[in-house]
mmCIF file of N, CA, C and O in Angstrom:
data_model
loop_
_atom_site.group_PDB
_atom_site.id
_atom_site.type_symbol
_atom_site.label_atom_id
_atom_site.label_comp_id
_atom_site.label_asym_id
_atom_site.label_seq_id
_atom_site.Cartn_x
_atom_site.Cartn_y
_atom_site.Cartn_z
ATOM 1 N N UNK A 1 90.804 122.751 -37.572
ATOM 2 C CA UNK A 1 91.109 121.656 -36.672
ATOM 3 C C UNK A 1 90.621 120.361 -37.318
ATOM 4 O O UNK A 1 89.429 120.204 -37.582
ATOM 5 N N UNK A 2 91.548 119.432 -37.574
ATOM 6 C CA UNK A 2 91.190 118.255 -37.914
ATOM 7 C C UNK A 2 89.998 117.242 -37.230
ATOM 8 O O UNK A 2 90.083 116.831 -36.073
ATOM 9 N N UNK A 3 88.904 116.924 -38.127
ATOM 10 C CA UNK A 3 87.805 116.221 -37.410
ATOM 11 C C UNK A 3 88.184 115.096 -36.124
ATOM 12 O O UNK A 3 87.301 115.052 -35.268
ATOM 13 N N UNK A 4 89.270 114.271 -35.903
ATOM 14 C CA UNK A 4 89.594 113.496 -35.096
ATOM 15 C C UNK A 4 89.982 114.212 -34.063
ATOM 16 O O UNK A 4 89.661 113.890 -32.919
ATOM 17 N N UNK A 5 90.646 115.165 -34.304
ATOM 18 C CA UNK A 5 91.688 116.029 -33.339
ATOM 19 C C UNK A 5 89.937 116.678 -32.310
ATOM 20 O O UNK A 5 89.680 116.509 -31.118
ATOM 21 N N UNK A 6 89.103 117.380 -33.370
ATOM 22 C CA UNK A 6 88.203 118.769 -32.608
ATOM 23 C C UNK A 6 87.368 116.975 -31.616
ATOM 24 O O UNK A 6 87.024 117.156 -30.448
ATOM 25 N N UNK A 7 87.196 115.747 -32.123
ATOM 26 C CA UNK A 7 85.985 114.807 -31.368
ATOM 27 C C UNK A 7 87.023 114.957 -30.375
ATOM 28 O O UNK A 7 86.778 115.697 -29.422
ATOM 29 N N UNK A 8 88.352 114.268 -30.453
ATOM 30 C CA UNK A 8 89.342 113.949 -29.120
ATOM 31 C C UNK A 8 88.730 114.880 -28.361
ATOM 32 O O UNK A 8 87.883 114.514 -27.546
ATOM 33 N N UNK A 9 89.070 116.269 -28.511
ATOM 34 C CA UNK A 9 88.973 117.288 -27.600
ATOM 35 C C UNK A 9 87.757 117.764 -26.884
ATOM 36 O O UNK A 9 87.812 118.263 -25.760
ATOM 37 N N UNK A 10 86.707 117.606 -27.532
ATOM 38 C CA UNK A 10 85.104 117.650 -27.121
ATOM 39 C C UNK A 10 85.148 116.759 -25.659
ATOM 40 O O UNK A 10 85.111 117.176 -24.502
ATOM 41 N N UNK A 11 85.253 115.232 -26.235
ATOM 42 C CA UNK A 11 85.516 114.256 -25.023
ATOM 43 C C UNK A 11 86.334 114.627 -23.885
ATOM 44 O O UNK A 11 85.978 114.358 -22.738
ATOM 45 N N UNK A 12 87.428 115.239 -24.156
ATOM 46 C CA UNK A 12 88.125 115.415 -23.150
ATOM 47 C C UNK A 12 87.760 116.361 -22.413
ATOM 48 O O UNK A 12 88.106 116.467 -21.236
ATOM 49 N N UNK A 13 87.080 117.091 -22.967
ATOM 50 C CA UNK A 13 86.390 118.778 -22.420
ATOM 51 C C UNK A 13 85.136 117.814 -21.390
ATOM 52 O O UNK A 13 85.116 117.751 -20.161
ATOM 53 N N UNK A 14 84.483 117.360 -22.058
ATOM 54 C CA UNK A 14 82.906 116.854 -21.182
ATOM 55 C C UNK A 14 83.497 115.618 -20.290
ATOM 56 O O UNK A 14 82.611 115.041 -19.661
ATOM 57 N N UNK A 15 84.737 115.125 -20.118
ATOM 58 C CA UNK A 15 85.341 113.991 -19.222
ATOM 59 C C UNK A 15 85.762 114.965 -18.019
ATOM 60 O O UNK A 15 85.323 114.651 -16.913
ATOM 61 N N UNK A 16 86.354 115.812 -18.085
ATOM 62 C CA UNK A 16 86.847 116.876 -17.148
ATOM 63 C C UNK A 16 85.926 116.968 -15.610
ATOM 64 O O UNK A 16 85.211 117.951 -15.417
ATOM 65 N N UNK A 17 86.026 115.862 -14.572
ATOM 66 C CA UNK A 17 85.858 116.130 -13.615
ATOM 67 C C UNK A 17 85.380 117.720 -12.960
ATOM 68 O O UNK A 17 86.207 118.529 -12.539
ATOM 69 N N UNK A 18 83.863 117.961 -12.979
ATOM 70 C CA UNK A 18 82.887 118.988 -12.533
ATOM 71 C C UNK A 18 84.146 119.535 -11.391
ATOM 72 O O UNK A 18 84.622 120.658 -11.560
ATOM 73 N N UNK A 19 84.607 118.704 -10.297
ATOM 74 C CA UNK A 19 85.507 119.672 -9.021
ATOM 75 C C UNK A 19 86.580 120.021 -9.771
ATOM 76 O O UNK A 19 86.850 121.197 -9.524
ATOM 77 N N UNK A 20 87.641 119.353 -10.918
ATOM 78 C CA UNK A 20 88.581 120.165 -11.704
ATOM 79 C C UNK A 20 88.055 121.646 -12.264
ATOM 80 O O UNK A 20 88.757 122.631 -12.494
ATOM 81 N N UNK A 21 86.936 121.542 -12.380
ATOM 82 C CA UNK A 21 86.559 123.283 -12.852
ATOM 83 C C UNK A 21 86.128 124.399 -11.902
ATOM 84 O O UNK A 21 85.607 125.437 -12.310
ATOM 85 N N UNK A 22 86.436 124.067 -10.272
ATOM 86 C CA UNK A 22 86.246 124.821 -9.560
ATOM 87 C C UNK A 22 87.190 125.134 -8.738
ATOM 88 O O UNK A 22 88.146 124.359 -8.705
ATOM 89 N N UNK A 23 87.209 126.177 -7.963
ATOM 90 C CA UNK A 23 87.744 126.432 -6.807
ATOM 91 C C UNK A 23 89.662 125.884 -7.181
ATOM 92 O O UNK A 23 90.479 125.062 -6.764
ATOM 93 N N UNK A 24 89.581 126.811 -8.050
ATOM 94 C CA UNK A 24 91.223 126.466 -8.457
ATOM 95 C C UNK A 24 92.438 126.962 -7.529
ATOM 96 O O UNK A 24 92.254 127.868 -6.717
ATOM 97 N N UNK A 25 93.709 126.325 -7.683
ATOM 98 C CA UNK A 25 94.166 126.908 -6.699
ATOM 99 C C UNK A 25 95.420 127.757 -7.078
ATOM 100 O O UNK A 25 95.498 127.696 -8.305
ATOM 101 N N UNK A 26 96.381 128.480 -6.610
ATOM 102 C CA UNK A 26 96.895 130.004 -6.629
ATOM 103 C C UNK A 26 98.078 129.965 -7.348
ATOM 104 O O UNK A 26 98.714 131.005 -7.516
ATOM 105 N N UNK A 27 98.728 128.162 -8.108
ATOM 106 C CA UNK A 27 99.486 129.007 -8.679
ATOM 107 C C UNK A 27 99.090 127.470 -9.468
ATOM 108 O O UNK A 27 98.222 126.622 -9.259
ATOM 109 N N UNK A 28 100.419 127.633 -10.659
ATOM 110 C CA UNK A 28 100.529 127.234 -11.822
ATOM 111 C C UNK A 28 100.553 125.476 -11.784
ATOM 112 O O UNK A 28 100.986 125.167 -10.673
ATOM 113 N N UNK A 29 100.249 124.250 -12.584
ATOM 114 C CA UNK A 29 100.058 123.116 -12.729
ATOM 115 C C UNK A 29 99.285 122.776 -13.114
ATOM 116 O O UNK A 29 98.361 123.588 -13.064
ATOM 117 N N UNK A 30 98.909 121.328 -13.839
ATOM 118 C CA UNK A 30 98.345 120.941 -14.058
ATOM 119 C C UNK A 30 97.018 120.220 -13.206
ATOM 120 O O UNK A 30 97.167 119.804 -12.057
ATOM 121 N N UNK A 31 95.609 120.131 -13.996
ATOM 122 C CA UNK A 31 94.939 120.056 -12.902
ATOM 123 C C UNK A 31 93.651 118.631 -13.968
ATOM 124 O O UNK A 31 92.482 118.537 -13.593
ATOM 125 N N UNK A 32 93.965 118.094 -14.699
ATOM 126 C CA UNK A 32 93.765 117.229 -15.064
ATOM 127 C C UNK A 32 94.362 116.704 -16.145
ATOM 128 O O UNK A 32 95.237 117.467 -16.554
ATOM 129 N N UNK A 33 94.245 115.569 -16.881
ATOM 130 C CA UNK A 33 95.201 115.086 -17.953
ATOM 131 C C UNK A 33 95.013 113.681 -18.046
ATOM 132 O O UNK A 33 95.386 112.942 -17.135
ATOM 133 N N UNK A 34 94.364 113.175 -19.261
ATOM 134 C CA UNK A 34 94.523 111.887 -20.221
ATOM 135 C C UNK A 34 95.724 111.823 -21.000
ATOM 136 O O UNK A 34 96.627 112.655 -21.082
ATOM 137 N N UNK A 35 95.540 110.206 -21.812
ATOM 138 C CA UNK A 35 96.965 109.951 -22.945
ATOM 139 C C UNK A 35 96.865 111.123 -24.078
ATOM 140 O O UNK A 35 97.904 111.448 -24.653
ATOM 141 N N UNK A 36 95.648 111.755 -24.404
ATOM 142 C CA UNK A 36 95.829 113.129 -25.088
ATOM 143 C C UNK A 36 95.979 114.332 -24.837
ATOM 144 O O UNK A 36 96.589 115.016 -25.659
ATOM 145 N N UNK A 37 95.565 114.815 -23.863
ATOM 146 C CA UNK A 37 95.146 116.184 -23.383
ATOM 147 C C UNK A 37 95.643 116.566 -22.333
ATOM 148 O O UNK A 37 95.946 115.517 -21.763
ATOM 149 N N UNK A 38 96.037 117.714 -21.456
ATOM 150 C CA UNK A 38 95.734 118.174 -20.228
ATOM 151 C C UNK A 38 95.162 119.422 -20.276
ATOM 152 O O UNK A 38 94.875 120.108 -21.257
ATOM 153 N N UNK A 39 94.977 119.723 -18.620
ATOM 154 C CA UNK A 39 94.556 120.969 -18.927
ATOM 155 C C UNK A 39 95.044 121.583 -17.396
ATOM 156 O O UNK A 39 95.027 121.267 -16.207
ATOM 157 N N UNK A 40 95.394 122.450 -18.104
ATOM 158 C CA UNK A 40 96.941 122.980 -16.969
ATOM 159 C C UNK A 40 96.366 124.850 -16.701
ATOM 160 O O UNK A 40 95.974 125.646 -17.555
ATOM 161 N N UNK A 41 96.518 125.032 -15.302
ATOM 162 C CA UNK A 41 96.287 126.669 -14.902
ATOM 163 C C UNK A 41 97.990 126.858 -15.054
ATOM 164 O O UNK A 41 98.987 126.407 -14.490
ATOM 165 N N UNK A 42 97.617 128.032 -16.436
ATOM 166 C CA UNK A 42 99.195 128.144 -16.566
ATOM 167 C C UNK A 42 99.865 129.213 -15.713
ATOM 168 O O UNK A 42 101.075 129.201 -15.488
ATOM 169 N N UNK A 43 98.745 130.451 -15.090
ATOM 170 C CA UNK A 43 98.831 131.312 -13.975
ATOM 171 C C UNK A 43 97.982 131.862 -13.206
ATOM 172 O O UNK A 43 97.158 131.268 -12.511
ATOM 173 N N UNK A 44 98.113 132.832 -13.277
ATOM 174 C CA UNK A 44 97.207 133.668 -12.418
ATOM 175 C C UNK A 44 97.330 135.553 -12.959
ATOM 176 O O UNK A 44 98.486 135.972 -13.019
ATOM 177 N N UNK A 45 96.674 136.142 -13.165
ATOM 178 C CA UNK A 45 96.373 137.368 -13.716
ATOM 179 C C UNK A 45 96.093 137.954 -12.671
ATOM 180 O O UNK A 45 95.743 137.252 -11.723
ATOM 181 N N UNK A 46 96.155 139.399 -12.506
ATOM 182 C CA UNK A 46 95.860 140.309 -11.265
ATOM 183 C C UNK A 46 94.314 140.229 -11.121
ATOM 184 O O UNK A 46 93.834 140.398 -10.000
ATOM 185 N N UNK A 47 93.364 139.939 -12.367
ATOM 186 C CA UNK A 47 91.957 139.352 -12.453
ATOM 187 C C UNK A 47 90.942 137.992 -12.806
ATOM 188 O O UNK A 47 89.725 137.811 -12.807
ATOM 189 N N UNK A 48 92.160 137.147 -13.103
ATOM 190 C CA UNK A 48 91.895 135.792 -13.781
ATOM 191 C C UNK A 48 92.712 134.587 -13.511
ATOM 192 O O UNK A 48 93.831 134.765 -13.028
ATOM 193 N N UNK A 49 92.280 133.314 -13.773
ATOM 194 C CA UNK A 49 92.611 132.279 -14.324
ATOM 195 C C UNK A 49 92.758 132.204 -15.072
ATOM 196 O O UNK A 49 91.775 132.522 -15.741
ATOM 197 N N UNK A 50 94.125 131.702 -16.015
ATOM 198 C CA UNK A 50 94.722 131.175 -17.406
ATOM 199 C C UNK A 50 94.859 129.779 -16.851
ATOM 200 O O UNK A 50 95.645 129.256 -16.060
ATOM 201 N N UNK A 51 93.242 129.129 -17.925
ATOM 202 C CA UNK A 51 93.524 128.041 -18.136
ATOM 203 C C UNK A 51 93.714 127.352 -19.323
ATOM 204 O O UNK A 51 93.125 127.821 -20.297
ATOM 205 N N UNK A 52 94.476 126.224 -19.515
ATOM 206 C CA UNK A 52 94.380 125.936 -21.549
ATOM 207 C C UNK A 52 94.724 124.654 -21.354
ATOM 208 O O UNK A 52 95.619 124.243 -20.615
ATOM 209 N N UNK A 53 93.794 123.852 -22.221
ATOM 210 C CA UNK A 53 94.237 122.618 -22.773
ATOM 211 C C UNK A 53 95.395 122.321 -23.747
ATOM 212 O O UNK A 53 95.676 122.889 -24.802
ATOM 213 N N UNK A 54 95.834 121.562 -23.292
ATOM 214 C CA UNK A 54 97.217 121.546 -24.003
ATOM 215 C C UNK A 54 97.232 119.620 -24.827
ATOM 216 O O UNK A 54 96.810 118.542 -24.407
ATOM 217 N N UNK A 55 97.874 120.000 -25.985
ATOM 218 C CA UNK A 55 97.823 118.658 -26.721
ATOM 219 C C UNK A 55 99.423 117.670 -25.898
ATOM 220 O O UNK A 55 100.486 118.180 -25.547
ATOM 221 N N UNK A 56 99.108 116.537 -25.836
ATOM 222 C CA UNK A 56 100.216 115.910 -25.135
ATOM 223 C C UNK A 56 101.523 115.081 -25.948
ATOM 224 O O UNK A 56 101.222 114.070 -26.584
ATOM 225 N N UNK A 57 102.721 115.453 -25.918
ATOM 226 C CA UNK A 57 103.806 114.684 -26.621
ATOM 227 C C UNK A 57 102.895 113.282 -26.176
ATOM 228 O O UNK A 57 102.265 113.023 -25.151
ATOM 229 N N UNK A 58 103.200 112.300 -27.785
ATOM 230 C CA UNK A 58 103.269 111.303 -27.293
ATOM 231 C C UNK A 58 101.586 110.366 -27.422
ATOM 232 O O UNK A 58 101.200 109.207 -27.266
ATOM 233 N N UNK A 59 101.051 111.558 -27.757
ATOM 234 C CA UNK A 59 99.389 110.956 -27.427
ATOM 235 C C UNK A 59 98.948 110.156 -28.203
ATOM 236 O O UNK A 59 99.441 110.328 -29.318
ATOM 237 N N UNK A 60 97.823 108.862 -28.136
ATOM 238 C CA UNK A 60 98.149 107.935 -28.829
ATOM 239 C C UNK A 60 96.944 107.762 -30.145
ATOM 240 O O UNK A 60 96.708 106.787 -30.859
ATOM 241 N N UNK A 61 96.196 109.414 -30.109
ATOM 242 C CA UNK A 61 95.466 109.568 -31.503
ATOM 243 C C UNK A 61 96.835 111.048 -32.322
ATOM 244 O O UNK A 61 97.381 112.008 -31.778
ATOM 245 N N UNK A 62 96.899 110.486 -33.850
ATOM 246 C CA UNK A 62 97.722 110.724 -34.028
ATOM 247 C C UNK A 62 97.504 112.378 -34.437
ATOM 248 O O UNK A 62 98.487 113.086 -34.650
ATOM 249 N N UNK A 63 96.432 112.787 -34.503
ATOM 250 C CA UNK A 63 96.276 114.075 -34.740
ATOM 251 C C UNK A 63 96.233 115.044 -33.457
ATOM 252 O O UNK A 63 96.154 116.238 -33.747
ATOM 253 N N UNK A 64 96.263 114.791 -32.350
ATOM 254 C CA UNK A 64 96.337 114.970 -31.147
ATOM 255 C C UNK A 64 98.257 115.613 -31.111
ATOM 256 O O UNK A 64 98.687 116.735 -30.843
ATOM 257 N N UNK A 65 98.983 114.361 -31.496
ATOM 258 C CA UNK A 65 100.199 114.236 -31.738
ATOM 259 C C UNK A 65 100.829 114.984 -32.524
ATOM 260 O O UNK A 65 102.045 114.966 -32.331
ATOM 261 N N UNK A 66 100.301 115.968 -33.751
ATOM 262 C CA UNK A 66 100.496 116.889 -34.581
ATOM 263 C C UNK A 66 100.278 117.945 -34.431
ATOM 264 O O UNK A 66 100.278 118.696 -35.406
ATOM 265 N N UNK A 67 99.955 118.508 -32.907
ATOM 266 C CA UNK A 67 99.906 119.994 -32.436
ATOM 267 C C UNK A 67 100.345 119.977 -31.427
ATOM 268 O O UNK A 67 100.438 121.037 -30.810
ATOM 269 N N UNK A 68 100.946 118.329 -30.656
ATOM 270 C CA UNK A 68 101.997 118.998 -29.450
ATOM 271 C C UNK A 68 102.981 119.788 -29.565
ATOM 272 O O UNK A 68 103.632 120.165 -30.540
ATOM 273 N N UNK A 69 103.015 119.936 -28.812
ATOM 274 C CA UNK A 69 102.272 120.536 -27.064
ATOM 275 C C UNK A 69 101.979 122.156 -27.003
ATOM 276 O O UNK A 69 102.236 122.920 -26.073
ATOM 277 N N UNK A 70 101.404 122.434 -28.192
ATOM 278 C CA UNK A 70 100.586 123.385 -28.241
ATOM 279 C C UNK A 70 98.805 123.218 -27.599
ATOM 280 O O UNK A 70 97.918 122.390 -27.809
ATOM 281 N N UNK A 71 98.884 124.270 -26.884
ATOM 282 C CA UNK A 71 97.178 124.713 -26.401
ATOM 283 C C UNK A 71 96.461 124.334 -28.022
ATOM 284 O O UNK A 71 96.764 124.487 -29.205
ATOM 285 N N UNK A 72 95.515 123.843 -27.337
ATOM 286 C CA UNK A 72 94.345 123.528 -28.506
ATOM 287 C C UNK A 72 92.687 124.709 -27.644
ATOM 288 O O UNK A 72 92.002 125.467 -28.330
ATOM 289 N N UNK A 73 92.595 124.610 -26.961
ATOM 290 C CA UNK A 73 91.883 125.818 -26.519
ATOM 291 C C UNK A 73 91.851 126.722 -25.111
ATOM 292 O O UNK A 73 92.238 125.939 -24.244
ATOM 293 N N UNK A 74 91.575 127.974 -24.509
ATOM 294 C CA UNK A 74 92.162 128.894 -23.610
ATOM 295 C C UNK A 74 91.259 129.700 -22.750
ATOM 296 O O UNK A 74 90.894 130.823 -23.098
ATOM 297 N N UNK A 75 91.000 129.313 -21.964
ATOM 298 C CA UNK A 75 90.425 130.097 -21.091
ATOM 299 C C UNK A 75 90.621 131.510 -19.810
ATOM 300 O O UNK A 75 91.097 131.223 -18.712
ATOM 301 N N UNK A 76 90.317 132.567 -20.037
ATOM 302 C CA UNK A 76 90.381 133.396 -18.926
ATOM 303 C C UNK A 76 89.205 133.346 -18.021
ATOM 304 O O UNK A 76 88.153 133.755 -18.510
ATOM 305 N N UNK A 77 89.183 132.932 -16.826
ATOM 306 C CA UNK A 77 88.136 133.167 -15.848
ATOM 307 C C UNK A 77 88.125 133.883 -15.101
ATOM 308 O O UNK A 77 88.622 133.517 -14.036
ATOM 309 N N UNK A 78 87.626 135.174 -15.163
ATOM 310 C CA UNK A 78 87.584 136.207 -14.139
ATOM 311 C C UNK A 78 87.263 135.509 -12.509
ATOM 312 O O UNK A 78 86.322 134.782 -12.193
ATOM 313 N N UNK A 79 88.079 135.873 -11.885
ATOM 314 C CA UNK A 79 87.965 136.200 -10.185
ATOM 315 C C UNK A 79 86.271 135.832 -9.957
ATOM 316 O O UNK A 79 85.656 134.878 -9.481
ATOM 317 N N UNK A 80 85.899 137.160 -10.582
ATOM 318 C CA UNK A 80 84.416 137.605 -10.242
ATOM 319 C C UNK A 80 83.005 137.275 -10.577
ATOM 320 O O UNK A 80 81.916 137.701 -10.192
ATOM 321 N N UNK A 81 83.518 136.091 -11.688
ATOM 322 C CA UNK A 81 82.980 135.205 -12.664
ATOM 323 C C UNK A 81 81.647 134.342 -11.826
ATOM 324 O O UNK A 81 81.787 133.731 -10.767
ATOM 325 N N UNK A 82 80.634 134.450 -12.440
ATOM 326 C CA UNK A 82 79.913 133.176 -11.711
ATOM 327 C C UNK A 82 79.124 132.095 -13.087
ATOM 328 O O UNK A 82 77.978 131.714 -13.330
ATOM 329 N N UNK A 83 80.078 131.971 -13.538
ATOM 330 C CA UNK A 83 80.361 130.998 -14.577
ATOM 331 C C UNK A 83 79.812 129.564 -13.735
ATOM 332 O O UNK A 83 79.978 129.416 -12.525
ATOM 333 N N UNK A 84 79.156 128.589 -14.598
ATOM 334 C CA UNK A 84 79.160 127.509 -13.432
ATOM 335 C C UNK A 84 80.076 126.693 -14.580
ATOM 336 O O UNK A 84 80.718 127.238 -15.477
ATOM 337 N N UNK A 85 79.949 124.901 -14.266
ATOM 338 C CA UNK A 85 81.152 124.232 -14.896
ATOM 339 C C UNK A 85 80.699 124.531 -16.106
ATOM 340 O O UNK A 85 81.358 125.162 -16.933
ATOM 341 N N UNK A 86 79.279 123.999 -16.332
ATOM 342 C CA UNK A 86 79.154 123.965 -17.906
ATOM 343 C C UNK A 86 79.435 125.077 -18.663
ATOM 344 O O UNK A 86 79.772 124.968 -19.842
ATOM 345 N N UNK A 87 79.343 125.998 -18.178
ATOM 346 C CA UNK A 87 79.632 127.328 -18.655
ATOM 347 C C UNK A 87 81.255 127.731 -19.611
ATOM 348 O O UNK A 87 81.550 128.143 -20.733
ATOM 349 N N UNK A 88 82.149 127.204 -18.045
ATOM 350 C CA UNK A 88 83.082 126.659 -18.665
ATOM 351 C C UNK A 88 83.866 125.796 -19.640
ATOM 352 O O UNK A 88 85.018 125.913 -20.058
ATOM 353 N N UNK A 89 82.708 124.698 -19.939
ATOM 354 C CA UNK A 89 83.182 123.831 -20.659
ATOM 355 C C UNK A 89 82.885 124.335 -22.210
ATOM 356 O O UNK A 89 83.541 124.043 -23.210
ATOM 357 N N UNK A 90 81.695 125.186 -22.123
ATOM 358 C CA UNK A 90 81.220 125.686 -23.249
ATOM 359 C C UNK A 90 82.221 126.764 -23.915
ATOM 360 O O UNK A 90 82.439 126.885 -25.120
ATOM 361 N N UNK A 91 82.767 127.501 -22.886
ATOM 362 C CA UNK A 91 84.000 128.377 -22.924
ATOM 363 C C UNK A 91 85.056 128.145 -24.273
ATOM 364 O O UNK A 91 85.363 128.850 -25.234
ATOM 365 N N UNK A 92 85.497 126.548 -23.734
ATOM 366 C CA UNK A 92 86.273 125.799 -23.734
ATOM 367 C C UNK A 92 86.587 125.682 -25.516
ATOM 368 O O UNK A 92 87.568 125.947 -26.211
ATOM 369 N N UNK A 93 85.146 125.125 -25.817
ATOM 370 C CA UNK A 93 84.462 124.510 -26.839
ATOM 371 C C UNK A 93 84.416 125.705 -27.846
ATOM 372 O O UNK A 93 84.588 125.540 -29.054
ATOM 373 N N UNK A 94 84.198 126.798 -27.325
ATOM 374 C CA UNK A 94 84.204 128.188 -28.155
ATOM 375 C C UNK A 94 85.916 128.246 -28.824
ATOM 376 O O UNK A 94 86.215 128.123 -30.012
ATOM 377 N N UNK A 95 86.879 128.473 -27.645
ATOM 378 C CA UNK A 95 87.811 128.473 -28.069
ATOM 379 C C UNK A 95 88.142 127.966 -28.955
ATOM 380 O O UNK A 95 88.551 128.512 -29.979
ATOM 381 N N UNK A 96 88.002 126.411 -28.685
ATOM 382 C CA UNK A 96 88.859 125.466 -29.848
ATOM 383 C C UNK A 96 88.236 125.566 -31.346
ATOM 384 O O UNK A 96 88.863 125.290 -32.369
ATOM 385 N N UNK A 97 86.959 125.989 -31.292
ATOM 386 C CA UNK A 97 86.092 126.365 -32.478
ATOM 387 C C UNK A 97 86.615 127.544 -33.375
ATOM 388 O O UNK A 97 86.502 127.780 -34.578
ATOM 389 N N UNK A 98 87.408 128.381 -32.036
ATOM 390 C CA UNK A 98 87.635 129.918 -32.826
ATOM 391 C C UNK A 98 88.572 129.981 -33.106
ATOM 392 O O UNK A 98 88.832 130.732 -34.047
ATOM 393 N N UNK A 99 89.550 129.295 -32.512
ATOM 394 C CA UNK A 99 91.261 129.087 -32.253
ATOM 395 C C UNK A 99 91.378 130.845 -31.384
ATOM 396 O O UNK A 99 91.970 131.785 -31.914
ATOM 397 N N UNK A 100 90.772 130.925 -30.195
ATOM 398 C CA UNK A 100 91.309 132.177 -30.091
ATOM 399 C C UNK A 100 90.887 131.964 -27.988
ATOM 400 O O UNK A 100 90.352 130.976 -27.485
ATOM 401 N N UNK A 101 91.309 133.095 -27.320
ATOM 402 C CA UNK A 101 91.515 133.287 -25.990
ATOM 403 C C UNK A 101 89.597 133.647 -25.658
ATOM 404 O O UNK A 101 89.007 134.513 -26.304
ATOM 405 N N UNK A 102 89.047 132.977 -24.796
ATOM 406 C CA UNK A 102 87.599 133.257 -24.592
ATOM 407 C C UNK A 102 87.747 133.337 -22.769
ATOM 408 O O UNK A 102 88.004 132.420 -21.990
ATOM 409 N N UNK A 103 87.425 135.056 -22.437
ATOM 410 C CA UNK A 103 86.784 135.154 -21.201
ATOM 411 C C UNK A 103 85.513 135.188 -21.067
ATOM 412 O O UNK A 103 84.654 135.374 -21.930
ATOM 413 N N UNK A 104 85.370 134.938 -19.562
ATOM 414 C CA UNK A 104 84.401 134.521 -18.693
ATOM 415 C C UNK A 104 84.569 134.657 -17.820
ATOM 416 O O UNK A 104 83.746 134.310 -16.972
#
């Protein structure tokens, strides 16, 4: 991950409104989003939340702009999870580090 691209995304991870990481709701949309990033519950699993940040057409750092609108990192949150936000955000941060799917 390009050094501009992984800072964008850090920021956008620790900007993420504490009530956006809770108490999600039952089906698919977006549930926050800057000129780079969102971060969209893409469903629902018979045990989880699929959530993933997604890079945005259009965004106005240009390395941001070179992996739309591909997920840049992915979260599964179990149902049963007592994950708190930070937990999540750390989640988050794993992913984009690993390039890979991180439950919790």
């Amino acid at each position: 991950m390009a050094p501009s691209l992984k800072k964008a995304l850090r920021a956008f991870i620790d900007e993420i409104p504490a009530a956006k990481l809770e108490n999600f709701p039952g089906s698919p949309g977006t549930l926050y989003k800057d000129d780079n990033f969102r971060l969209d519950l893409q469903g629902v699993t018979k045990t989880a939340y699929n959530l993933q940040i997604q890079a945005n057409n259009g965004a106005p750092n240009t390395s941001v702009r070179k992996v739309a609108p591909h997920s840049v990192a992915a979260v599964l949150r179990n149902f049963t999870s007592r994950a708190t936000v930070e937990d999540l955000r750390q989640a988050f941060r794993t992913s984009a580090d690993t390039d890979s799917t991180v439950t919790i």
